[in-house]
XYZ file of C-alpha atoms in Angstrom:
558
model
C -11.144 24.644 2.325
C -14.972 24.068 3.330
C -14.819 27.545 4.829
C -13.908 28.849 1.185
C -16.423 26.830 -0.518
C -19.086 28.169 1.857
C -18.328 31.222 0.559
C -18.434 30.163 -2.682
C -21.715 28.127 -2.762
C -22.969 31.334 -0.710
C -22.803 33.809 -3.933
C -25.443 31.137 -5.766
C -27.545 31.156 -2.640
C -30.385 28.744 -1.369
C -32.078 29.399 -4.827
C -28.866 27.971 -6.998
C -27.927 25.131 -4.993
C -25.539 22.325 -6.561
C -27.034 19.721 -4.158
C -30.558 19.870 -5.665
C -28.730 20.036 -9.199
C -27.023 16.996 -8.285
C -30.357 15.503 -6.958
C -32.733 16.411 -10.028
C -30.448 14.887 -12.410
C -30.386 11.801 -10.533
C -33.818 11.830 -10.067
C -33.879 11.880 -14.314
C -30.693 9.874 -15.059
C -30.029 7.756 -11.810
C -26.829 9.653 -11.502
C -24.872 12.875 -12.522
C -22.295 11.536 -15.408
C -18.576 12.809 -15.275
C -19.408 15.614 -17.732
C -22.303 16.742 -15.870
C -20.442 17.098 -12.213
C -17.397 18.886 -14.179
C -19.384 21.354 -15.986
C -21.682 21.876 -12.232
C -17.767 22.180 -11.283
C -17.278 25.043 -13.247
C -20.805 26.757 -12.863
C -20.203 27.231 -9.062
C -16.382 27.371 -8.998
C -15.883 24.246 -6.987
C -13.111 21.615 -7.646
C -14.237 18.439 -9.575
C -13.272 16.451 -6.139
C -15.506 18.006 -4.291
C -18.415 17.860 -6.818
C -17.542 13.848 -7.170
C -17.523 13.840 -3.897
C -20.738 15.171 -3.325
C -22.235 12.990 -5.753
C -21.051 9.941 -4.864
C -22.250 10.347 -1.028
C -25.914 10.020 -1.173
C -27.886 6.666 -1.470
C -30.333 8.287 -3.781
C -27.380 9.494 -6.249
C -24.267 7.554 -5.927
C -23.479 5.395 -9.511
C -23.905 1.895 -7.911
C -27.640 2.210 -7.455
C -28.514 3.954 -10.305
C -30.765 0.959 -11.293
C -32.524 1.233 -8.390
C -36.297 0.827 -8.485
C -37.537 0.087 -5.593
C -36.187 0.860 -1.950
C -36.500 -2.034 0.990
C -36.830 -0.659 3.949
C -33.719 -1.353 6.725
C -33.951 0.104 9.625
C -33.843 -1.490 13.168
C -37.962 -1.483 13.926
C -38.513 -3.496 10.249
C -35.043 -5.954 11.273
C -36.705 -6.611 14.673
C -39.944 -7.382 13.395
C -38.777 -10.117 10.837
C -40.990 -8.578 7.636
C -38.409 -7.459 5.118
C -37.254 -11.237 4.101
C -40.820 -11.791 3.299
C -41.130 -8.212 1.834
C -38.085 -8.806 -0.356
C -39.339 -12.267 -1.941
C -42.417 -10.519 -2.830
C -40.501 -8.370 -4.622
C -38.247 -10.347 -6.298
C -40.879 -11.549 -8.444
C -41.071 -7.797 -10.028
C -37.928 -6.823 -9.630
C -34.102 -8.467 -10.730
C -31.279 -8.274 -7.946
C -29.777 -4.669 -8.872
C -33.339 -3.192 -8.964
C -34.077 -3.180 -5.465
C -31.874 -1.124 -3.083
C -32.224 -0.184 0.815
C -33.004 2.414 2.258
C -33.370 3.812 6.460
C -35.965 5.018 7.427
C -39.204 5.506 6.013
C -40.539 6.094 9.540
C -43.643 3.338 9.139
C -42.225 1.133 12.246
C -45.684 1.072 13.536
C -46.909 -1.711 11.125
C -43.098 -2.507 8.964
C -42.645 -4.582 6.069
C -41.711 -1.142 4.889
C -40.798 -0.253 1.192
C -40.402 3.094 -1.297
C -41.887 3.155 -4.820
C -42.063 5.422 -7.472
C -41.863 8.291 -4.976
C -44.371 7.054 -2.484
C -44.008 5.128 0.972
C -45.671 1.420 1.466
C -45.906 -0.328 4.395
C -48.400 -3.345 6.123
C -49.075 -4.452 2.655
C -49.865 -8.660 1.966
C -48.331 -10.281 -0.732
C -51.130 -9.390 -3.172
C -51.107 -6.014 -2.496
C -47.555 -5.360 -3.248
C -48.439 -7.293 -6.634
C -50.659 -4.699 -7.546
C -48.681 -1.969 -5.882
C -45.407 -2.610 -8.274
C -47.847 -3.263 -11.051
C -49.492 0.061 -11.567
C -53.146 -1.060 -10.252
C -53.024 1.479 -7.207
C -52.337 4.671 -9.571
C -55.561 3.845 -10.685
C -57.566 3.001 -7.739
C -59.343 4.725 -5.030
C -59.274 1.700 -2.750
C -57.204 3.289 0.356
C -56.756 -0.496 1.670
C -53.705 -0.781 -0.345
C -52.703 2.934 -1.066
C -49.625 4.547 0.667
C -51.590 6.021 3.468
C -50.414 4.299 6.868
C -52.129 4.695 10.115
C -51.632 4.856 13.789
C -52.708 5.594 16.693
C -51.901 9.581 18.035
C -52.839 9.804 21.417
C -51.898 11.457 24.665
C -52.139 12.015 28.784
C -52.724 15.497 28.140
C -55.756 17.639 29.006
C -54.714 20.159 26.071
C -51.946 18.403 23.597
C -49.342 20.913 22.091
C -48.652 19.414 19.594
C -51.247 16.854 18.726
C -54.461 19.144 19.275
C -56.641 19.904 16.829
C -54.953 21.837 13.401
C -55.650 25.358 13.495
C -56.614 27.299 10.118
C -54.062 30.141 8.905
C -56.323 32.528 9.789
C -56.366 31.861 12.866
C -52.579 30.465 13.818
C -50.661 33.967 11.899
C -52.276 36.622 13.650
C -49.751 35.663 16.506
C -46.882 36.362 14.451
C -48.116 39.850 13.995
C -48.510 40.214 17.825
C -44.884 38.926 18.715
C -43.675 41.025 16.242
C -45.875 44.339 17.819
C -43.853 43.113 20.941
C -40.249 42.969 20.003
C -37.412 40.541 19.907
C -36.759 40.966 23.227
C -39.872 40.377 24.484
C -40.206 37.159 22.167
C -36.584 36.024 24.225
C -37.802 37.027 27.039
C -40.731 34.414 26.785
C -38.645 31.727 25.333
C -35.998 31.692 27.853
C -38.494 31.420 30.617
C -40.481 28.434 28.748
C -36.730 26.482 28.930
C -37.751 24.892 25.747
C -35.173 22.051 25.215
C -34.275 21.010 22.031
C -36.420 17.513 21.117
C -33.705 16.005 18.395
C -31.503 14.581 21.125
C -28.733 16.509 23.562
C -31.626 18.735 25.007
C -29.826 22.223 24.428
C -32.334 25.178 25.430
C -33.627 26.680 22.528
C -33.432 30.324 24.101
C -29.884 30.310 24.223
C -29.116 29.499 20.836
C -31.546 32.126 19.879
C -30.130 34.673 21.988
C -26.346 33.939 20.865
C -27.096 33.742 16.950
C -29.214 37.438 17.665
C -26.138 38.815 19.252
C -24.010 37.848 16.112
C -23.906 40.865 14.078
C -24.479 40.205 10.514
C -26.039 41.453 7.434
C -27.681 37.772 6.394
C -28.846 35.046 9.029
C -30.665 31.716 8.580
C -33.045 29.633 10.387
C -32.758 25.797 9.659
C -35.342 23.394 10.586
C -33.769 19.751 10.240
C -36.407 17.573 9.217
C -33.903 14.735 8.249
C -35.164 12.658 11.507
C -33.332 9.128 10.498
C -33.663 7.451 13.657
C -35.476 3.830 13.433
C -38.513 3.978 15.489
C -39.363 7.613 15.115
C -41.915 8.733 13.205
C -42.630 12.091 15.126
C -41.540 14.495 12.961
C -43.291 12.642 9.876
C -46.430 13.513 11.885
C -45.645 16.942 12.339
C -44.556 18.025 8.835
C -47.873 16.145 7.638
C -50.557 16.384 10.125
C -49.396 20.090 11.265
C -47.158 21.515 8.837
C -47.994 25.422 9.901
C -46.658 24.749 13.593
C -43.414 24.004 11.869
C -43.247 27.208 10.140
C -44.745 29.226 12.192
C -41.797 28.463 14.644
C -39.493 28.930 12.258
C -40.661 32.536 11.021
C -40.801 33.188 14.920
C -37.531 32.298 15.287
C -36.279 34.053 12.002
C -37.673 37.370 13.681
C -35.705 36.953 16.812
C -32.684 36.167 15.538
C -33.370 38.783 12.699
C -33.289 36.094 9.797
C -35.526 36.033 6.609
C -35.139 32.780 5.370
C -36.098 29.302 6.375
C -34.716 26.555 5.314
C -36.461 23.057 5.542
C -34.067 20.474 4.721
C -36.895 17.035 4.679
C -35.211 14.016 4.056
C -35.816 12.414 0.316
C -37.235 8.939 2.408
C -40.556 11.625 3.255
C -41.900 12.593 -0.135
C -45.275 13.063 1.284
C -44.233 15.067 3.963
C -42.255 17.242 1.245
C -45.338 18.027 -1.009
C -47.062 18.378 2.206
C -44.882 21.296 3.217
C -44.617 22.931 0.133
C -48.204 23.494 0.058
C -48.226 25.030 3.106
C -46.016 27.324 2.168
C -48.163 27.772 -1.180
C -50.805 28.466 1.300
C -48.708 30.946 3.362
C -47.729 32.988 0.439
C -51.509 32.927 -0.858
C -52.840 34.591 2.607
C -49.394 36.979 2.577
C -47.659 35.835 4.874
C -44.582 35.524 3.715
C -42.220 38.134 1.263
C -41.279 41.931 2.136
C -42.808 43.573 4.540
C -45.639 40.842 5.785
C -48.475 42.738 6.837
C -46.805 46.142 7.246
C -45.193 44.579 10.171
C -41.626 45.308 8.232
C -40.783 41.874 8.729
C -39.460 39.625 5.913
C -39.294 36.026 5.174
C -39.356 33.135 2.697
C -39.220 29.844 2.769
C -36.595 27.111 1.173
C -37.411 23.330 0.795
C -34.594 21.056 0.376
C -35.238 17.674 -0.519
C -32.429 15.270 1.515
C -31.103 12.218 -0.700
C -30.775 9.360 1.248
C -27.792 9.831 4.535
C -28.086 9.684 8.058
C -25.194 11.684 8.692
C -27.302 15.263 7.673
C -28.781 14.830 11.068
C -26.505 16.403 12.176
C -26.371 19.945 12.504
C -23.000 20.926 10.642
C -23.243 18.208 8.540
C -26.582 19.360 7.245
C -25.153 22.696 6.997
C -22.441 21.658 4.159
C -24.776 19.276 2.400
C -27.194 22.277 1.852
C -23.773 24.222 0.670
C -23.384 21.146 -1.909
C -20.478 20.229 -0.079
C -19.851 16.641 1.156
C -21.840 16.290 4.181
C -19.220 15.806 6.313
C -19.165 17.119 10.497
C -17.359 20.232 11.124
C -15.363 20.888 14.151
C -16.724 23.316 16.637
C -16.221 25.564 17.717
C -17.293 27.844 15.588
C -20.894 26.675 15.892
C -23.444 27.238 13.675
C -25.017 30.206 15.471
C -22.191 32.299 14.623
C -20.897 30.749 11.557
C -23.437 28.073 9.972
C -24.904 28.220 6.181
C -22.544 29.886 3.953
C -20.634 30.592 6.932
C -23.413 33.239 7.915
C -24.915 32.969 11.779
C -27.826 29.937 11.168
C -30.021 28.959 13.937
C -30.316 24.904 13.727
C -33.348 23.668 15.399
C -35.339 20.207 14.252
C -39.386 19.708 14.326
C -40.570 18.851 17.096
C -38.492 21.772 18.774
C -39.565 24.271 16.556
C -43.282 23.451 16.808
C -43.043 24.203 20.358
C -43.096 27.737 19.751
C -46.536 28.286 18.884
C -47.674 27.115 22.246
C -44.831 28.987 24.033
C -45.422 32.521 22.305
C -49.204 32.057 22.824
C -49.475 31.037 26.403
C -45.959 32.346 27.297
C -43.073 31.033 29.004
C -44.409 30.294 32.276
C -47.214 28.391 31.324
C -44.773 26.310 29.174
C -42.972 25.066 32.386
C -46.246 23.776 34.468
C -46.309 20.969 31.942
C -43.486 18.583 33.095
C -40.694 18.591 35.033
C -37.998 21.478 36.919
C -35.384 20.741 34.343
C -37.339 19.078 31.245
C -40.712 21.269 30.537
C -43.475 20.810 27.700
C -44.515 17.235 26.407
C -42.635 14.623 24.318
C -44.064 12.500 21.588
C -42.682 8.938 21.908
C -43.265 6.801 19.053
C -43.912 2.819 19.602
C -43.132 0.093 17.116
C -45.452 -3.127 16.275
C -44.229 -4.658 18.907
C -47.411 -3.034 21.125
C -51.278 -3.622 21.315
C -51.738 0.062 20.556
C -48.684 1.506 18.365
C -48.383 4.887 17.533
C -47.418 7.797 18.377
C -48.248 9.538 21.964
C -48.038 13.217 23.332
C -47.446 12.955 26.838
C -45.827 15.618 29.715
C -41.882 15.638 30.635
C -41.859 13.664 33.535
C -44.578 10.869 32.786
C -43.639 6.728 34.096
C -42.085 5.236 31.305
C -43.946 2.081 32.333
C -47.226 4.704 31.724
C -46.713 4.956 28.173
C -45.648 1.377 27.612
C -48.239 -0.311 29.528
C -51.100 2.010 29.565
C -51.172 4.022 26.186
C -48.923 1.773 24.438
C -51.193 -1.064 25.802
C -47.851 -3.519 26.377
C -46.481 -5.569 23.842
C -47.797 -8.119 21.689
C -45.277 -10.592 22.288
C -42.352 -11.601 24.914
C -39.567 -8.765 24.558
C -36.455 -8.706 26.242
C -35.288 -4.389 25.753
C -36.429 -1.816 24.108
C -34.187 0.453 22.163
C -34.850 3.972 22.979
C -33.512 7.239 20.823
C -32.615 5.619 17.398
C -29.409 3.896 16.998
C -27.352 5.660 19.279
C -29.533 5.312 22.069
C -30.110 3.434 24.752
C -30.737 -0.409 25.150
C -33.386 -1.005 28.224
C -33.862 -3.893 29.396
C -37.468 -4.404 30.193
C -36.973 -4.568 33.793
C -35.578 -1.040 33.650
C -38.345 0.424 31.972
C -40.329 0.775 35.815
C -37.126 3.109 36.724
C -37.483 5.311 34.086
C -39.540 8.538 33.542
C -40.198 10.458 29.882
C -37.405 13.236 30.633
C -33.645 13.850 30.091
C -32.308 13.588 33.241
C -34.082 10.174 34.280
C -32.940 8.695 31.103
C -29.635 10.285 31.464
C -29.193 9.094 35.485
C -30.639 5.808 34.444
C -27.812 5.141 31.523
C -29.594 5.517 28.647
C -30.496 8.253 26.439
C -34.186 9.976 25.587
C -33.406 11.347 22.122
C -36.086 11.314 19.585
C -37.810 9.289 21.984
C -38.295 6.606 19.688
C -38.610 3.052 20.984
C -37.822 -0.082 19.147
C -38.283 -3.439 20.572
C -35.871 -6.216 20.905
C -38.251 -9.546 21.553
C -37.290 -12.565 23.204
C -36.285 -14.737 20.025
C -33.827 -11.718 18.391
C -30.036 -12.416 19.198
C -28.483 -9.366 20.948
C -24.845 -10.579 19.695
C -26.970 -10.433 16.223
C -28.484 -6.561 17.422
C -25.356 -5.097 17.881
C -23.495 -6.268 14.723
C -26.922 -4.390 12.991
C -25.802 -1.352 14.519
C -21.793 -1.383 13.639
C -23.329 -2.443 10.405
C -25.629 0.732 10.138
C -23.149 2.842 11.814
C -20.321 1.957 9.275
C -22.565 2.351 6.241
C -23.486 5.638 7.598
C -20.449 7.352 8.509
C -19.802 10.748 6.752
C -15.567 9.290 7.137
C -14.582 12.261 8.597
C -12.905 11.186 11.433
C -10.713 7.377 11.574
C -12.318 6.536 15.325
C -15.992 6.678 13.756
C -15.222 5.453 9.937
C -12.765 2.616 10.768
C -14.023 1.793 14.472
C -17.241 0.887 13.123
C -16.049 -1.518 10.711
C -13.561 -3.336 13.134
C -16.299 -3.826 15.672
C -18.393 -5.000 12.830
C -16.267 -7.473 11.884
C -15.458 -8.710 15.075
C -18.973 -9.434 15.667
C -19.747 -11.102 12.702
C -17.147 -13.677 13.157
C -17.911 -14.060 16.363
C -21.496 -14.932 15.334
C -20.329 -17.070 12.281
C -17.082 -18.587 12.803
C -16.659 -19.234 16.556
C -14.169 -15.910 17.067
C -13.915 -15.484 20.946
C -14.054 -11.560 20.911
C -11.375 -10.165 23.432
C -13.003 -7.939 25.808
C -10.661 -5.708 26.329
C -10.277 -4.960 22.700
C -13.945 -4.393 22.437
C -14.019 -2.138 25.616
C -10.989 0.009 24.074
C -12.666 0.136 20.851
C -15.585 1.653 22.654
C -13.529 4.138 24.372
C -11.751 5.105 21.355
C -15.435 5.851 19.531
C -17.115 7.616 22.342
C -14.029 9.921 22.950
C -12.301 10.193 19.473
C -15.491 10.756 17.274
C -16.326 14.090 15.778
C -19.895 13.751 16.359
C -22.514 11.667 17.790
C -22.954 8.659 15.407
C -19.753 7.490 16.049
C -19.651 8.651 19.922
C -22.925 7.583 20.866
C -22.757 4.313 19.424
C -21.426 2.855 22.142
C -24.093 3.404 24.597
C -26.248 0.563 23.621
C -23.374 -1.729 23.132
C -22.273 -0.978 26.560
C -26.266 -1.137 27.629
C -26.330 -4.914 26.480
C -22.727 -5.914 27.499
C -24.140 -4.764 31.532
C -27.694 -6.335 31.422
C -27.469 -9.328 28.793
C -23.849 -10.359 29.946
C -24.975 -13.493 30.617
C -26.223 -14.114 27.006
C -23.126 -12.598 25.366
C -20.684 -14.245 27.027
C -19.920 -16.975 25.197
C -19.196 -14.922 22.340
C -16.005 -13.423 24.387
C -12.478 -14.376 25.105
């Protein structure tokens, strides 16, 4: 059935999309009414299941928070930190009970008590600022104390950042594109092979081989998808990027388009980054000003355009396939693979899926080649990482540094240690890793350290656990975010996550002596049974604490 309705969504295109339609009258109305999803039924020949369906998925459109006002912020870097108790009293006193709604992440987990208004991100703000925040006083002002401007720290242990150096004009960056193209595909693959570019969203696939497999696929209409819907608590990397260097982002992605032989990008940005959305766009504005984009760019023969979706509100479109069939306007559930996505992905047409941070790589790697790519980090992880630390450290932010750096380099020395005892850090979003602090001296910034060690690199986002936060209370957070999250695709991921949910919580409220076993088979059952990573790499930090904080579980087990 979701093959057929690629199909289907596929003759309205990226420019006719039901999911924005869906979005944009929830964005007027709070959410679509039953007459409006049956007649966007009959406009793009899907069933009125699947349009509900659709619909009712997304935080940002589903009926029970169409009241929704304002949008607390709950992701694991804000829980840690203790702000969003305060955060939500302050609120309260502008805002009745069904007004204010959650919402994960708004990527501001350097400075938390995090919160969505009217469109715009908040964060750091005092009591009296969020008064006149919710009031209307900051429309009107030009003090940037209390505006929705955050900031951090962006530093690195690089002689010559990537990715973090200074922003290059148009003029400037584009003339490269003309020059790959001069060279040929080949000689683009050729290049980005050699560089062994890794993707930076989390399983570290080389980006050359993806390329080379979707430009093998023969077919008359390809896509390149950059997945900007970076949920993970504690990363704020890709935020950076589609502010603070937008045209690195594209630029990959039209470099990629021309290998592959696409001529369309498609930015899916998650709704919880409106800045980073208008941010974009104007890029692209600026792009299509200095013609660079549309038929024939330059007389190169080359063509491409760009397509901005704006994400509503759901972890799941991380990943890959379930982006895919959220763009379709399907429900954003994971599809099985194989096929994958290079050789049947958007409207079941070959779709290169790549996310930020990977695809801003390019610039450097097409500019310097492949070789010089490699001398920056390690055999089997090459180019530079940006980690992101919470408020937890002297110096938060975010930090550029070469595969292969000392863990203990970034969080001592750039990261300036923390701020207060800490017991673990949690690195790669939820489905990461849990490191005990007395790990972190064993660990260097690459896949395969991470990997050896246990743990998991990801996103490379790091949120800290301190001394005074229950782990029992830590883990239930993540069943809890797991379960809300789940697309419910598969039983192991949708149901496990609510048992082991449950069992926590009564073993943290009502005295319930967990049985270990059961626990340990639920684990197994997630990490082999799921579809897809949010319910199969879940259990990694539950196993993570169960090994190195046994001794402050255990009397929470049978």
């Amino acid at each position: 059935m979701s093959e057929n309705l690629g199909f289907l969504a596929g003759r309205k295109g990226v420019e006719n999309s039901l999911f924005e339609k869906v979005v944009q009258i929830a964005k007027r109305e709070g959410t679509p009414g039953s007459e409006q999803m049956r007649e966007l039924a009959k406009e793009f020949l899907f069933g009125d299941a699947t349009v509900y369906g659709t619909a009712s998925f997304y935080d940002f459109t589903r009926a029970e928070n169409k009241n929704v006002k304002v949008r607390v912020c709950n992701g694991s870097a804000c829980l840690t930190a203790g702000t969003q108790t305060d955060l939500t009293e302050a609120l309260e006193k502008k805002f009745s009970e069904p007004e204010i709604g959650h919402i994960c992440c708004l990527g501001r987990c350097h400075e938390n008590s995090a919160f969505q208004f009217e469109g715009r991100n908040y964060s750091g703000k005092s009591g009296a600022e969020i008064e006149r925040i919710v009031s209307g006083e900051s429309a009107q002002s030009d003090d940037q104390h209390f505006d929705s401007h955050d900031q951090y720290i962006v530093g690195t242990n690089l002689k010559e950042p990537l990715l973090t150096g200074k922003a290059l004009p148009v003029g400037e960056m584009y003339p490269l594109l003309e020059a790959v193209i001069a060279k040929g595909r080949d000689a683009a693959l050729v290049e980005i092979k050699a560089a062994n570019l890794r993707g930076r969203g989390g399983a570290g696939f080389p980006m050359g081989i993806k390329l080379e497999s979707c430009s093998r696929t023969e077919s008359d209409q390809k896509f390149v998808v950059c997945n900007a819907d970076e949920g993970d608590p504690g990363a704020y990397s890709d935020r950076y990027l589609l502010k603070q260097r937008p045209h690195l982002v594209l630029f990959g992605m039209m470099a990629a388009g021309f290998v592959v032989g696409a001529d369309c990008g498609v930015l899916y940005i998650r709704g919880e980054y409106p800045e980073a959305i208008r941010i974009v766009r104007e890029a692209i504005e600026e792009l299509t000003s200095g013609g660079w984009l549309g038929k024939n760019i330059r007389g190169t023969g080359f063509d491409f355009r760009f397509k901005v979706i704006e994400g509503a509100g759901a972890y799941i479109c991380g990943e890959e396939t379930a982006l895919l069939s959220s763009i379709e306007g399907q429900r954003p559930e994971v599809r099985v693979r194989p096929p994958y996505p290079a050789q049947v992905g958007l409207f079941n047409q070959p779709t290169v899926v790549n996310n930020v941070e990977t695809l801003a790589n390019l610039f450097f790697v097409l500019k310097n080649g492949g070789t010089a790519f490699t001398k920056i980090g390690t055999a089997k992880s090459s180019g530079s990482k940006l980690v992101c630390l919470d408020s937890f450290f002297n110096k938060p932010g975010l930090y550029e540094v070469a595969m292969g750096t000392p863990f203990a380099e970034v969080v001592n020395g750039l990261g300036g240690g923390f701020k207060k005892p800490v017991k673990a850090v949690h690195v790669g979003g939820p489905l990461g890793g849990l490191v005990p602090v007395h790990k972190i001296p064993d660990l260097t910034v690459d896949f395969e350290s991470f990997a050896a060690n246990g743990f998991l690199i990801g996103h490379a986002g790091v949120v800290s656990l301190p001394e005074d936060f229950p782990v029992i209370a830590y883990l239930e957070h993540l069943f809890e975010f797991t379960a809300a999250e789940s697309c419910g695709k598969c039983f192991p991921c949708s149901l496990g996550s609510v048992r082991g949910r449950e069992m926590l919580a009564k073993a943290r409220h009502e005295g319930y002596k967990i049985p270990r076993r059961l626990l340990d088979d639920l684990l197994e059952t997630l990490e082999i049974g799921s579809l897809c990573a949010l319910g199969g790499g879940l259990p990694l930090g539950v196993k993570n604490a169960l090994k190195y904080f046994e001794p402050e579980l255990r009397g929470y087990f049978a």
